[in-house]
Short mmCIF file of N, CA and C in Angstrom, two decimals:
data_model
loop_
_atom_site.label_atom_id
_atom_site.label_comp_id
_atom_site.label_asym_id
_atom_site.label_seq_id
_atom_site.Cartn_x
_atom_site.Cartn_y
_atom_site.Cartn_z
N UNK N 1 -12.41 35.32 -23.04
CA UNK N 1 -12.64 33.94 -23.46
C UNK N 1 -11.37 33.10 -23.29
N UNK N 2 -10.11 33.54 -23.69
CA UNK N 2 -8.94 32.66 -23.86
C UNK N 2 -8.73 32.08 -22.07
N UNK N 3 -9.01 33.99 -21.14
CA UNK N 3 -8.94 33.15 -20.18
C UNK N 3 -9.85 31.70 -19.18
N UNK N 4 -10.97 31.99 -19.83
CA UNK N 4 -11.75 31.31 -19.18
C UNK N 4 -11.23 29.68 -19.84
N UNK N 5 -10.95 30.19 -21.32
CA UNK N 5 -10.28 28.63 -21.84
C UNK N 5 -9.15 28.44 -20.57
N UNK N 6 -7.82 29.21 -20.60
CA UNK N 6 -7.04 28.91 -19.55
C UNK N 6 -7.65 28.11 -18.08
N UNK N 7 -8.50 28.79 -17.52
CA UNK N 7 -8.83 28.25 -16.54
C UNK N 7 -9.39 27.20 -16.18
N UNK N 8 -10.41 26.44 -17.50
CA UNK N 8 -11.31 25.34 -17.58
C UNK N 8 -10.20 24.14 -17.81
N UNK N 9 -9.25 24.42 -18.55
CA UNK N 9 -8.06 23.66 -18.91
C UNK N 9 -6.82 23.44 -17.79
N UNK N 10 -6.87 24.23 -17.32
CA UNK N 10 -5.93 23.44 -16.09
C UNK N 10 -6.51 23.09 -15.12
N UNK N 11 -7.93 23.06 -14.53
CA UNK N 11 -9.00 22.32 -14.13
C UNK N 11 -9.04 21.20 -14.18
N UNK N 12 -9.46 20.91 -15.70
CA UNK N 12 -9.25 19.27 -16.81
C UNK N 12 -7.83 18.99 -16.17
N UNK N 13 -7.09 19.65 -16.17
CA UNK N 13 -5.88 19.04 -16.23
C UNK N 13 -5.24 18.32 -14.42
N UNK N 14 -5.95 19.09 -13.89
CA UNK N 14 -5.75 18.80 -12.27
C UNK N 14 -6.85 17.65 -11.87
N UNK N 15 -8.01 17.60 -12.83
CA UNK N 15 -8.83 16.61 -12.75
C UNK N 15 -8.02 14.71 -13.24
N UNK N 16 -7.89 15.08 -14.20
CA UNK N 16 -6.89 14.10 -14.93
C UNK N 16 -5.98 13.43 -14.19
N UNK N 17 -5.33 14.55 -13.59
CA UNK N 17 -4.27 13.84 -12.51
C UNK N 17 -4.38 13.43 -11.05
N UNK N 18 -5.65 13.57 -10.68
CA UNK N 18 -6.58 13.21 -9.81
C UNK N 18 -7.06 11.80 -10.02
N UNK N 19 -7.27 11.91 -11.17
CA UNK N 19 -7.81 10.47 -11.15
C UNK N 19 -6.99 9.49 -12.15
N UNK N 20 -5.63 9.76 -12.20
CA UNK N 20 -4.46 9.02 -12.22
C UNK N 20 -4.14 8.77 -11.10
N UNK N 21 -4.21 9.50 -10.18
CA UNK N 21 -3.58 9.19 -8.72
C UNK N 21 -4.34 7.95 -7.90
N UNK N 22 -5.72 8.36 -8.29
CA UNK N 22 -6.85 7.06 -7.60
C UNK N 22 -6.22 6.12 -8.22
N UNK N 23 -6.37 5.96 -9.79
CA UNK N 23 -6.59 4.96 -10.25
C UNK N 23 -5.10 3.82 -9.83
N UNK N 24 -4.26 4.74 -9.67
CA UNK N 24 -2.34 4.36 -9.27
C UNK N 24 -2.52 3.62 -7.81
N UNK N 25 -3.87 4.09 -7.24
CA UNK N 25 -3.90 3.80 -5.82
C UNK N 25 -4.67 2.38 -5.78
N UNK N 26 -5.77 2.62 -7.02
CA UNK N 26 -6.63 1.54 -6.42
C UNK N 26 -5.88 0.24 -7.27
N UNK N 27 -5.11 0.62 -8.04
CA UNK N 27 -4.31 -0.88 -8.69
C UNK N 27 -3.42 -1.38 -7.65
N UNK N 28 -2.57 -0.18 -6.96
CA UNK N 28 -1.65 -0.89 -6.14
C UNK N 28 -2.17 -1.60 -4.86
N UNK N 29 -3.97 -0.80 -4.38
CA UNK N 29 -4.83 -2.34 -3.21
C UNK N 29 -5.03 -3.45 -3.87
N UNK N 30 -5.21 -3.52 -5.33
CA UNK N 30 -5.52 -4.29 -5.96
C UNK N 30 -4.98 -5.43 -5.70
N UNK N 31 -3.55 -4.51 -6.11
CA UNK N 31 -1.91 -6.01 -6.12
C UNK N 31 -2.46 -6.55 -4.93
N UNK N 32 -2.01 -5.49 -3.50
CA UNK N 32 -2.01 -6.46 -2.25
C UNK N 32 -3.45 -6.81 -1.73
N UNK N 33 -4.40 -6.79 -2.28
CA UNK N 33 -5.32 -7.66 -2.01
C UNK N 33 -5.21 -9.22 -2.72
N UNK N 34 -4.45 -9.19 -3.67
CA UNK N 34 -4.59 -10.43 -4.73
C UNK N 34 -3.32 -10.79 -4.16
N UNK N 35 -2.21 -10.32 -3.70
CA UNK N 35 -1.21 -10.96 -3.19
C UNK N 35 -1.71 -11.53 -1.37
N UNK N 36 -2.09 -11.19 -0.97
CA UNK N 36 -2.48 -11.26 0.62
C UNK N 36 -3.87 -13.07 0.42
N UNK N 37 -4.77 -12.60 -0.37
CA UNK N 37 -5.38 -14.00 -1.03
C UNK N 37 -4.64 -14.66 -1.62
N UNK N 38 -3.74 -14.90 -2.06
CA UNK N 38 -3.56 -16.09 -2.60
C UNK N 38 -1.97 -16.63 -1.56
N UNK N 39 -1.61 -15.67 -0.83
CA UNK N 39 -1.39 -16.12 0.45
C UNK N 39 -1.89 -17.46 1.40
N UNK N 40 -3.03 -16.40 1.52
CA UNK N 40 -4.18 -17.16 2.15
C UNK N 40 -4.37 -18.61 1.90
N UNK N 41 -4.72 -18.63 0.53
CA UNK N 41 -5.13 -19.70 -0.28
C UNK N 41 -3.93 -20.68 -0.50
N UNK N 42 -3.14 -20.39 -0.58
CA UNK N 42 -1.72 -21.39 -0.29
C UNK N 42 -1.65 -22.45 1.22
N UNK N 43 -1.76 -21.49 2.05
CA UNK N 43 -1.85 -21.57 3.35
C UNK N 43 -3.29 -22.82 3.35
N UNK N 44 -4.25 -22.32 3.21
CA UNK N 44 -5.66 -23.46 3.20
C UNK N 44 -4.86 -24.38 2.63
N UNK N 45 -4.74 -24.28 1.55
CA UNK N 45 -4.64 -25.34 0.60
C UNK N 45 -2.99 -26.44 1.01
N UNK N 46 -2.15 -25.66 1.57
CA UNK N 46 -1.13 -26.69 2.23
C UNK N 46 -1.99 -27.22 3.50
N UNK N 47 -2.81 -27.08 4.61
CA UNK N 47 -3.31 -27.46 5.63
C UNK N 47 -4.51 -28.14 4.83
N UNK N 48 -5.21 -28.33 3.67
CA UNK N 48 -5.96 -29.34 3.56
C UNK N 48 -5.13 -30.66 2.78
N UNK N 49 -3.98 -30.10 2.31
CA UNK N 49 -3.13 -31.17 1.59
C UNK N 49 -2.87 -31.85 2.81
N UNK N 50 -2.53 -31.61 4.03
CA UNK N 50 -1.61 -32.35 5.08
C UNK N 50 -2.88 -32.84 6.07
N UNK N 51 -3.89 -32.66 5.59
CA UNK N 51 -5.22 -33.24 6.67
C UNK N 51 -5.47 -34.56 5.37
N UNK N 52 -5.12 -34.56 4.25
CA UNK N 52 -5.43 -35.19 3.59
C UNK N 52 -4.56 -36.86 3.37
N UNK N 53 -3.55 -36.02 3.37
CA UNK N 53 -2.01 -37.06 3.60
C UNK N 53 -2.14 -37.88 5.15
N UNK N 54 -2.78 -36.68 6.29
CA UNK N 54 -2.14 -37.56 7.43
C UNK N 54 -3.46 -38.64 7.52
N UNK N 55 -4.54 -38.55 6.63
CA UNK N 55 -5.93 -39.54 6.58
C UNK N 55 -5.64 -40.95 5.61
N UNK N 56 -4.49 -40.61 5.01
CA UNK N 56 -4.05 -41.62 4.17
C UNK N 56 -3.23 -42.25 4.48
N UNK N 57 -2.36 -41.60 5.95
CA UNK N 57 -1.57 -43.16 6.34
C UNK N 57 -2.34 -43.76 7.41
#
């Protein structure tokens, strides 16, 4: 029994750190998806400011 405890438990435990590793992974696409958009969105948003300005002189 103790071993089968041993074995189920470092299982859990390799599981755990498995899905620390995703989770480490999918925050850091996270960042550069949210950094890469609002990139983006800077970019639009200076080229509709300057379509806007050059309609106003």
């Amino acid at each position: 029994m103790i071993k089968e405890f041993i074995f189920y438990a470092r299982h859990e435990k390799e599981a755990d750190q498995t899905i620390k590793k995703i989770s480490k992974n999918l925050r850091k696409a996270l960042r550069e998806e949210y950094k890469a958009f609002t990139e983006r969105k800077a970019k639009i948003e200076g080229y509709l400011k300057g379509v806007k300005d050059h309609g106003n002189e």
